[in-house]
C-alpha positions as YAML, in Angstrom:
chain: A
units: angstrom
residues:
- id: 1
  name: MET
  ca: [0.00, 0.00, 0.00]
- id: 2
  name: ASP
  ca: [1.22, 3.51, -0.76]
- id: 3
  name: PRO
  ca: [2.26, 5.77, 2.10]
- id: 4
  name: ALA
  ca: [-0.29, 8.17, 3.55]
- id: 5
  name: PRO
  ca: [-1.01, 11.08, 1.21]
- id: 6
  name: GLU
  ca: [0.52, 14.47, 1.85]
- id: 7
  name: PRO
  ca: [-1.82, 17.45, 2.31]
- id: 8
  name: GLY
  ca: [-2.77, 19.08, -1.00]
- id: 9
  name: SER
  ca: [-2.60, 22.73, -1.93]
- id: 10
  name: ILE
  ca: [-5.77, 24.65, -1.09]
- id: 11
  name: PRO
  ca: [-6.91, 27.85, -2.80]
- id: 12
  name: ALA
  ca: [-6.81, 30.95, -0.63]
- id: 13
  name: PRO
  ca: [-10.22, 31.40, 1.04]
- id: 14
  name: ALA
  ca: [-12.81, 33.94, -0.04]
- id: 15
  name: PRO
  ca: [-13.68, 36.15, 2.91]
- id: 16
  name: ALA
  ca: [-12.30, 34.47, 6.04]
- id: 17
  name: THR
  ca: [-15.67, 34.73, 7.74]
- id: 18
  name: LEU
  ca: [-18.96, 35.04, 5.91]
- id: 19
  name: PRO
  ca: [-22.01, 36.79, 7.39]
- id: 20
  name: LEU
  ca: [-24.76, 34.30, 8.11]
- id: 21
  name: ALA
  ca: [-28.47, 34.56, 7.38]
- id: 22
  name: ALA
  ca: [-31.14, 33.70, 9.94]
- id: 23
  name: ASP
  ca: [-31.06, 30.03, 8.87]
- id: 24
  name: GLY
  ca: [-27.34, 29.79, 9.69]
- id: 25
  name: TYR
  ca: [-26.20, 29.58, 6.07]
- id: 26
  name: PRO
  ca: [-24.01, 32.26, 4.46]
- id: 27
  name: ALA
  ca: [-26.07, 35.27, 3.42]
- id: 28
  name: ALA
  ca: [-26.09, 36.08, -0.28]
- id: 29
  name: GLY
  ca: [-26.02, 39.77, -1.13]
- id: 30
  name: ASP
  ca: [-26.68, 39.15, -4.81]
- id: 31
  name: VAL
  ca: [-27.27, 36.28, -7.23]
- id: 32
  name: THR
  ca: [-26.15, 36.32, -10.85]
- id: 33
  name: ARG
  ca: [-25.01, 34.16, -13.75]
- id: 34
  name: ARG
  ca: [-21.54, 34.74, -15.19]
- id: 35
  name: PRO
  ca: [-18.42, 32.80, -16.24]
- id: 36
  name: VAL
  ca: [-16.28, 31.59, -13.32]
- id: 37
  name: GLY
  ca: [-12.95, 29.76, -13.50]
- id: 38
  name: GLN
  ca: [-11.71, 26.90, -11.35]
- id: 39
  name: ALA
  ca: [-9.60, 28.94, -8.93]
- id: 40
  name: GLU
  ca: [-12.46, 31.33, -8.15]
- id: 41
  name: SER
  ca: [-14.92, 28.45, -7.80]
- id: 42
  name: ALA
  ca: [-12.66, 26.55, -5.41]
- id: 43
  name: ARG
  ca: [-11.92, 29.64, -3.32]
- id: 44
  name: ALA
  ca: [-15.57, 30.62, -3.00]
- id: 45
  name: ASN
  ca: [-16.92, 27.16, -2.28]
- id: 46
  name: ARG
  ca: [-14.25, 26.41, 0.29]
- id: 47
  name: GLY
  ca: [-15.25, 29.52, 2.23]
- id: 48
  name: TRP
  ca: [-18.97, 28.85, 1.80]
- id: 49
  name: TRP
  ca: [-18.77, 25.27, 3.06]
- id: 50
  name: ASP
  ca: [-16.52, 26.28, 5.96]
- id: 51
  name: ALA
  ca: [-19.17, 28.76, 7.06]
- id: 52
  name: ALA
  ca: [-22.18, 26.58, 6.18]
- id: 53
  name: ALA
  ca: [-20.94, 23.35, 7.78]
- id: 54
  name: PRO
  ca: [-22.69, 23.78, 11.18]
- id: 55
  name: ALA
  ca: [-26.07, 24.69, 9.64]
- id: 56
  name: TYR
  ca: [-25.86, 22.08, 6.90]
- id: 57
  name: LEU
  ca: [-25.01, 19.26, 9.31]
- id: 58
  name: ALA
  ca: [-27.63, 20.40, 11.81]
- id: 59
  name: GLU
  ca: [-30.23, 20.23, 9.03]
- id: 60
  name: HIS
  ca: [-29.10, 17.05, 7.27]
- id: 61
  name: GLY
  ca: [-26.80, 15.24, 9.68]
- id: 62
  name: THR
  ca: [-29.48, 12.87, 10.98]
- id: 63
  name: ASP
  ca: [-30.36, 11.80, 7.44]
- id: 64
  name: LEU
  ca: [-26.70, 11.45, 6.40]
- id: 65
  name: GLY
  ca: [-25.84, 9.49, 9.54]
- id: 66
  name: ASP
  ca: [-22.46, 9.18, 11.20]
- id: 67
  name: ALA
  ca: [-21.42, 6.01, 9.33]
- id: 68
  name: ASP
  ca: [-23.85, 5.57, 6.46]
- id: 69
  name: PHE
  ca: [-23.58, 5.85, 2.66]
- id: 70
  name: LEU
  ca: [-26.43, 7.92, 1.21]
- id: 71
  name: TRP
  ca: [-26.03, 8.55, -2.50]
- id: 72
  name: CYS
  ca: [-28.77, 11.13, -2.91]
- id: 73
  name: PRO
  ca: [-31.82, 12.85, -1.39]
- id: 74
  name: GLU
  ca: [-34.04, 10.20, -3.00]
- id: 75
  name: GLY
  ca: [-32.77, 7.79, -0.35]
- id: 76
  name: LEU
  ca: [-30.58, 5.43, -2.39]
- id: 77
  name: ARG
  ca: [-27.99, 3.86, -0.11]
- id: 78
  name: GLU
  ca: [-24.88, 1.90, -1.03]
- id: 79
  name: ALA
  ca: [-25.91, -0.90, 1.32]
- id: 80
  name: ASP
  ca: [-28.81, -1.57, -1.06]
- id: 81
  name: ALA
  ca: [-27.41, -0.42, -4.41]
- id: 82
  name: HIS
  ca: [-23.90, -1.99, -4.31]
- id: 83
  name: LEU
  ca: [-22.72, 0.43, -7.00]
- id: 84
  name: LEU
  ca: [-19.11, 0.13, -5.84]
- id: 85
  name: GLY
  ca: [-19.18, -3.65, -5.75]
- id: 86
  name: ASP
  ca: [-17.24, -5.56, -3.10]
- id: 87
  name: VAL
  ca: [-15.22, -3.02, -1.13]
- id: 88
  name: THR
  ca: [-13.52, -5.47, 1.21]
- id: 89
  name: GLY
  ca: [-9.80, -4.79, 1.33]
- id: 90
  name: ARG
  ca: [-10.08, -2.04, -1.31]
- id: 91
  name: ARG
  ca: [-8.43, 1.35, -1.03]
- id: 92
  name: VAL
  ca: [-11.21, 3.87, -1.70]
- id: 93
  name: LEU
  ca: [-10.97, 7.61, -2.29]
- id: 94
  name: GLU
  ca: [-14.04, 9.66, -1.39]
- id: 95
  name: ILE
  ca: [-14.11, 13.07, -3.09]
- id: 96
  name: GLY
  ca: [-16.12, 15.79, -1.36]
- id: 97
  name: CYS
  ca: [-16.60, 13.75, 1.81]
- id: 98
  name: GLY
  ca: [-18.16, 16.48, 3.98]
- id: 99
  name: SER
  ca: [-18.31, 15.04, 7.49]
- id: 100
  name: ALA
  ca: [-17.24, 11.66, 6.00]
- id: 101
  name: PRO
  ca: [-20.16, 9.34, 6.90]
- id: 102
  name: CYS
  ca: [-19.68, 7.47, 3.61]
- id: 103
  name: SER
  ca: [-16.01, 6.82, 4.33]
- id: 104
  name: ARG
  ca: [-16.81, 5.56, 7.83]
- id: 105
  name: TRP
  ca: [-19.42, 3.23, 6.31]
- id: 106
  name: LEU
  ca: [-16.79, 1.99, 3.88]
- id: 107
  name: ARG
  ca: [-14.36, 1.35, 6.72]
- id: 108
  name: ARG
  ca: [-17.01, -0.61, 8.62]
- id: 109
  name: ALA
  ca: [-17.61, -2.61, 5.41]
- id: 110
  name: GLY
  ca: [-13.95, -3.62, 5.30]
- id: 111
  name: ALA
  ca: [-12.47, -1.00, 2.96]
- id: 112
  name: SER
  ca: [-9.50, 1.32, 3.52]
- id: 113
  name: PRO
  ca: [-11.00, 4.73, 2.71]
- id: 114
  name: ILE
  ca: [-9.41, 8.16, 2.32]
- id: 115
  name: ALA
  ca: [-11.85, 11.03, 2.86]
- id: 116
  name: LEU
  ca: [-11.06, 14.21, 0.89]
- id: 117
  name: ASP
  ca: [-12.77, 17.60, 1.02]
- id: 118
  name: VAL
  ca: [-11.84, 21.20, 0.23]
- id: 119
  name: SER
  ca: [-13.55, 22.49, 3.40]
- id: 120
  name: GLY
  ca: [-11.70, 22.58, 6.68]
- id: 121
  name: GLY
  ca: [-14.99, 23.23, 8.45]
- id: 122
  name: MET
  ca: [-16.44, 19.97, 7.15]
- id: 123
  name: LEU
  ca: [-13.27, 18.04, 7.93]
- id: 124
  name: ALA
  ca: [-13.25, 19.37, 11.50]
- id: 125
  name: ARG
  ca: [-16.66, 17.79, 12.02]
- id: 126
  name: ALA
  ca: [-15.42, 14.63, 10.29]
- id: 127
  name: ALA
  ca: [-12.56, 14.42, 12.79]
- id: 128
  name: GLU
  ca: [-15.03, 14.75, 15.68]
- id: 129
  name: LEU
  ca: [-17.19, 11.95, 14.26]
- id: 130
  name: ASN
  ca: [-14.13, 9.77, 13.69]
- id: 131
  name: ARG
  ca: [-13.48, 9.92, 17.42]
- id: 132
  name: ALA
  ca: [-17.13, 9.58, 18.44]
- id: 133
  name: THR
  ca: [-17.82, 6.53, 16.28]
- id: 134
  name: GLY
  ca: [-14.50, 4.76, 16.81]
- id: 135
  name: LEU
  ca: [-14.21, 4.54, 13.02]
- id: 136
  name: PRO
  ca: [-11.24, 6.77, 12.22]
- id: 137
  name: VAL
  ca: [-10.60, 7.38, 8.54]
- id: 138
  name: PRO
  ca: [-7.72, 9.44, 7.07]
- id: 139
  name: LEU
  ca: [-8.88, 12.98, 6.27]
- id: 140
  name: LEU
  ca: [-7.31, 14.98, 3.48]
- id: 141
  name: GLN
  ca: [-7.94, 18.63, 2.65]
- id: 142
  name: ALA
  ca: [-7.48, 19.27, -1.06]
- id: 143
  name: ASP
  ca: [-9.13, 20.56, -4.21]
- id: 144
  name: ALA
  ca: [-10.71, 17.84, -6.37]
- id: 145
  name: GLY
  ca: [-8.93, 19.27, -9.40]
- id: 146
  name: ALA
  ca: [-5.49, 18.46, -7.96]
- id: 147
  name: LEU
  ca: [-5.65, 15.19, -6.06]
- id: 148
  name: PRO
  ca: [-2.53, 14.80, -3.88]
- id: 149
  name: LEU
  ca: [-2.31, 11.05, -4.48]
- id: 150
  name: ALA
  ca: [0.05, 8.91, -6.51]
- id: 151
  name: THR
  ca: [-0.92, 7.56, -9.92]
- id: 152
  name: ASP
  ca: [-2.58, 4.11, -9.79]
- id: 153
  name: SER
  ca: [-2.92, 4.34, -6.01]
- id: 154
  name: VAL
  ca: [-6.61, 3.57, -5.31]
- id: 155
  name: ASP
  ca: [-8.90, 0.69, -6.24]
- id: 156
  name: LEU
  ca: [-12.18, 2.63, -6.12]
- id: 157
  name: ALA
  ca: [-13.32, 6.25, -5.97]
- id: 158
  name: CYS
  ca: [-16.68, 7.77, -5.11]
- id: 159
  name: SER
  ca: [-18.39, 11.11, -4.72]
- id: 160
  name: ALA
  ca: [-21.88, 11.52, -3.28]
- id: 161
  name: PHE
  ca: [-22.84, 15.06, -4.29]
- id: 162
  name: GLY
  ca: [-19.28, 16.03, -3.39]
- id: 163
  name: GLY
  ca: [-17.13, 18.35, -5.44]
- id: 164
  name: LEU
  ca: [-18.32, 17.76, -8.99]
- id: 165
  name: PRO
  ca: [-21.22, 20.26, -9.06]
- id: 166
  name: PHE
  ca: [-18.84, 22.97, -7.81]
- id: 167
  name: VAL
  ca: [-15.89, 22.64, -10.21]
- id: 168
  name: ALA
  ca: [-15.45, 24.66, -13.40]
- id: 169
  name: ASP
  ca: [-13.72, 21.86, -15.34]
- id: 170
  name: ALA
  ca: [-15.41, 18.54, -14.64]
- id: 171
  name: GLN
  ca: [-13.33, 16.66, -17.23]
- id: 172
  name: ALA
  ca: [-10.12, 17.80, -15.52]
- id: 173
  name: VAL
  ca: [-11.38, 16.42, -12.19]
- id: 174
  name: LEU
  ca: [-12.44, 13.17, -13.85]
- id: 175
  name: GLY
  ca: [-8.99, 13.02, -15.45]
- id: 176
  name: GLU
  ca: [-7.46, 13.25, -11.98]
- id: 177
  name: VAL
  ca: [-9.74, 10.44, -10.83]
- id: 178
  name: ALA
  ca: [-8.64, 8.34, -13.80]
- id: 179
  name: ARG
  ca: [-5.00, 9.07, -12.95]
- id: 180
  name: VAL
  ca: [-5.21, 7.86, -9.33]
- id: 181
  name: LEU
  ca: [-7.38, 4.80, -10.13]
- id: 182
  name: ARG
  ca: [-5.72, 1.48, -10.78]
- id: 183
  name: PRO
  ca: [-6.63, -0.19, -14.11]
- id: 184
  name: GLY
  ca: [-10.04, -1.81, -13.76]
- id: 185
  name: GLY
  ca: [-10.93, 0.53, -10.90]
- id: 186
  name: ARG
  ca: [-14.44, 1.95, -10.55]
- id: 187
  name: PHE
  ca: [-15.61, 5.51, -9.95]
- id: 188
  name: VAL
  ca: [-19.20, 6.27, -8.96]
- id: 189
  name: ALA
  ca: [-20.51, 9.81, -8.52]
- id: 190
  name: SER
  ca: [-23.93, 11.31, -7.82]
- id: 191
  name: VAL
  ca: [-24.64, 14.85, -9.02]
- id: 192
  name: ASN
  ca: [-27.59, 17.17, -9.40]
- id: 193
  name: HIS
  ca: [-29.72, 15.89, -12.24]
- id: 194
  name: PRO
  ca: [-29.27, 18.34, -15.14]
- id: 195
  name: MET
  ca: [-33.05, 18.73, -15.41]
- id: 196
  name: ARG
  ca: [-33.00, 20.59, -12.08]
- id: 197
  name: TRP
  ca: [-31.16, 23.52, -13.65]
- id: 198
  name: PRO
  ca: [-33.93, 25.15, -15.72]
- id: 199
  name: MET
  ca: [-36.57, 24.84, -12.98]
- id: 200
  name: PRO
  ca: [-37.12, 26.86, -9.79]
- id: 201
  name: ASP
  ca: [-35.33, 25.61, -6.69]
- id: 202
  name: SER
  ca: [-38.53, 24.55, -4.93]
- id: 203
  name: PRO
  ca: [-39.87, 21.24, -3.57]
- id: 204
  name: ASP
  ca: [-43.42, 22.13, -4.66]
- id: 205
  name: PRO
  ca: [-44.60, 20.24, -7.78]
- id: 206
  name: ALA
  ca: [-46.58, 23.38, -8.70]
- id: 207
  name: ASP
  ca: [-43.23, 25.01, -9.43]
- id: 208
  name: LEU
  ca: [-42.32, 22.45, -12.10]
- id: 209
  name: ARG
  ca: [-41.97, 24.99, -14.86]
- id: 210
  name: VAL
  ca: [-39.08, 25.92, -17.12]
- id: 211
  name: ALA
  ca: [-37.65, 29.22, -15.89]
- id: 212
  name: SER
  ca: [-34.33, 29.21, -17.81]
- id: 213
  name: SER
  ca: [-32.63, 27.30, -20.60]
- id: 214
  name: TYR
  ca: [-31.41, 23.76, -19.99]
- id: 215
  name: PHE
  ca: [-28.61, 24.54, -22.44]
- id: 216
  name: ASP
  ca: [-27.35, 27.64, -20.61]
- id: 217
  name: ARG
  ca: [-24.14, 26.52, -18.89]
- id: 218
  name: THR
  ca: [-23.40, 29.93, -17.35]
- id: 219
  name: PRO
  ca: [-22.56, 29.27, -13.67]
- id: 220
  name: TYR
  ca: [-24.84, 30.27, -10.81]
- id: 221
  name: VAL
  ca: [-22.97, 32.75, -8.59]
- id: 222
  name: GLU
  ca: [-23.72, 34.26, -5.19]
- id: 223
  name: THR
  ca: [-21.81, 37.32, -4.00]
- id: 224
  name: ASP
  ca: [-21.64, 39.09, -0.64]
- id: 225
  name: ASP
  ca: [-22.43, 42.77, -0.04]
- id: 226
  name: ALA
  ca: [-18.86, 43.68, -1.02]
- id: 227
  name: GLY
  ca: [-19.26, 41.94, -4.38]
- id: 228
  name: ARG
  ca: [-16.95, 39.03, -3.50]
- id: 229
  name: THR
  ca: [-17.87, 35.61, -4.88]
- id: 230
  name: VAL
  ca: [-19.00, 33.34, -2.05]
- id: 231
  name: TYR
  ca: [-20.73, 30.43, -3.82]
- id: 232
  name: VAL
  ca: [-20.57, 28.94, -7.32]
- id: 233
  name: GLU
  ca: [-22.44, 26.04, -8.89]
- id: 234
  name: HIS
  ca: [-21.86, 24.73, -12.41]
- id: 235
  name: HIS
  ca: [-24.36, 23.11, -14.77]
- id: 236
  name: ARG
  ca: [-23.76, 20.33, -17.29]
- id: 237
  name: THR
  ca: [-26.26, 18.62, -19.54]
- id: 238
  name: VAL
  ca: [-26.49, 14.82, -19.55]
- id: 239
  name: GLY
  ca: [-24.48, 14.84, -22.77]
- id: 240
  name: ASP
  ca: [-21.82, 17.04, -21.15]
- id: 241
  name: TRP
  ca: [-21.38, 14.49, -18.37]
- id: 242
  name: VAL
  ca: [-21.06, 11.62, -20.84]
- id: 243
  name: ARG
  ca: [-18.46, 13.50, -22.87]
- id: 244
  name: ALA
  ca: [-16.54, 14.47, -19.72]
- id: 245
  name: VAL
  ca: [-16.39, 10.86, -18.56]
- id: 246
  name: VAL
  ca: [-15.25, 9.52, -21.93]
- id: 247
  name: GLY
  ca: [-12.88, 12.44, -22.46]
- id: 248
  name: ALA
  ca: [-11.15, 11.61, -19.17]
- id: 249
  name: GLY
  ca: [-10.42, 8.10, -20.39]
- id: 250
  name: LEU
  ca: [-13.09, 6.37, -18.33]
- id: 251
  name: VAL
  ca: [-15.74, 3.90, -19.51]
- id: 252
  name: LEU
  ca: [-19.32, 4.77, -18.64]
- id: 253
  name: ARG
  ca: [-20.95, 1.57, -17.44]
- id: 254
  name: ASP
  ca: [-24.30, 2.96, -16.31]
- id: 255
  name: LEU
  ca: [-26.37, 6.09, -15.74]
- id: 256
  name: LEU
  ca: [-28.87, 5.94, -12.91]
- id: 257
  name: GLU
  ca: [-31.76, 8.29, -12.17]
- id: 258
  name: PRO
  ca: [-32.89, 7.09, -8.73]
- id: 259
  name: GLU
  ca: [-36.60, 7.07, -7.99]
- id: 260
  name: TRP
  ca: [-37.90, 8.29, -4.67]
- id: 261
  name: THR
  ca: [-37.66, 5.64, -1.96]
- id: 262
  name: PRO
  ca: [-41.17, 4.53, -0.88]
- id: 263
  name: GLY
  ca: [-42.03, 5.80, 2.58]
- id: 264
  name: ARG
  ca: [-39.24, 8.39, 2.66]
- id: 265
  name: THR
  ca: [-40.63, 11.73, 3.88]
- id: 266
  name: GLN
  ca: [-37.57, 14.01, 4.02]
- id: 267
  name: THR
  ca: [-37.54, 17.23, 2.02]
- id: 268
  name: TRP
  ca: [-34.05, 18.36, 1.03]
- id: 269
  name: GLY
  ca: [-33.92, 21.68, -0.82]
- id: 270
  name: GLN
  ca: [-35.98, 21.17, -3.97]
- id: 271
  name: TRP
  ca: [-35.99, 17.39, -3.49]
- id: 272
  name: SER
  ca: [-39.26, 16.19, -1.98]
- id: 273
  name: PRO
  ca: [-41.50, 13.11, -2.13]
- id: 274
  name: ALA
  ca: [-44.11, 14.96, -4.21]
- id: 275
  name: ARG
  ca: [-41.62, 16.32, -6.71]
- id: 276
  name: GLY
  ca: [-39.53, 13.15, -6.71]
- id: 277
  name: ALA
  ca: [-42.55, 11.17, -7.85]
- id: 278
  name: LEU
  ca: [-42.63, 13.24, -11.05]
- id: 279
  name: VAL
  ca: [-39.10, 14.14, -12.16]
- id: 280
  name: PRO
  ca: [-35.56, 12.93, -11.40]
- id: 281
  name: GLY
  ca: [-33.41, 14.98, -9.04]
- id: 282
  name: THR
  ca: [-30.16, 13.01, -9.16]
- id: 283
  name: LEU
  ca: [-27.91, 11.56, -11.85]
- id: 284
  name: VAL
  ca: [-25.49, 8.78, -10.86]
- id: 285
  name: LEU
  ca: [-22.48, 8.09, -13.09]
- id: 286
  name: VAL
  ca: [-21.00, 4.59, -12.84]
- id: 287
  name: CYS
  ca: [-17.58, 4.55, -14.51]
- id: 288
  name: GLU
  ca: [-14.52, 2.33, -14.77]
- id: 289
  name: LEU
  ca: [-10.92, 2.82, -15.78]
- id: 290
  name: PRO
  ca: [-10.34, 0.25, -18.53]
- id: 291
  name: ASP
  ca: [-7.69, -2.43, -18.22]
- id: 292
  name: ARG
  ca: [-6.82, -1.71, -21.86]
- id: 293
  name: PRO
  ca: [-6.11, 1.94, -22.79]
- id: 294
  name: GLU
  ca: [-7.99, 1.62, -26.09]
- id: 295
  name: GLU
  ca: [-11.26, 0.73, -24.30]
- id: 296
  name: THR
  ca: [-12.68, 4.22, -23.85]
- id: 297
  name: ALA
  ca: [-16.34, 4.40, -24.71]
- id: 298
  name: TRP
  ca: [-19.82, 3.81, -23.41]
- id: 299
  name: THR
  ca: [-20.06, 0.06, -22.89]
- id: 300
  name: SER
  ca: [-22.28, -2.26, -20.95]
...
């Protein structure tokens, strides 16, 4: 096994402390759409998640669990889906781990996980939960676009709504994943379903109306009262995701659009039982690094 990874380089934070709204999340002074590069995205989102970590985990921590693997708000769990296959004895990289419940679940399942996130605030809570659960996993602070791991150093990689929606160059991140995966290794990631983008961010089915273009890739940007970028989210179409996967040298084995789990009542942002019964809210990419370099395509 490779030695423990060294800490990666982290973009300088956007304001060191962000003013919070009444709900505990960073307050947005303005919302706009404009081009944003990777460095600005990473800087802003690191600061936002550092500030938002307490409110986010207070709101969703019970649902996420301390050592559980939830792929998406629809309620799909790895214990039922087995998207990663047999993880026993496998070295697994989790990208965008947050408080790292997925990595602790992987450790309990017999894997050797590494939990990576850009946010020190999230990793601080992950360290607390490592101690509380008795399931310590290595924690690594780094940007997903520059993974501080050796080439061919992990057997599996995963990302449950972590990192990918917030990066300007998804193919570059997927290329990094392909670099650190061993041949035959699998990468599974859940992201916002692209059909969420043109519709209002509301859990009410009455708001299922097209408010903007599905094909408009201009990033969503929040700024503070001083005009500094504090949050960025990037949109890709389904076709964009397929091309990014293939362009990174990975093979796309499956695309999942999870249906709402029967009996699940949680509302999570615009995800809700009523809306989830009508339209997909999550896209899951199941990819592999081919054993043969020439095998780069959609295959099943």
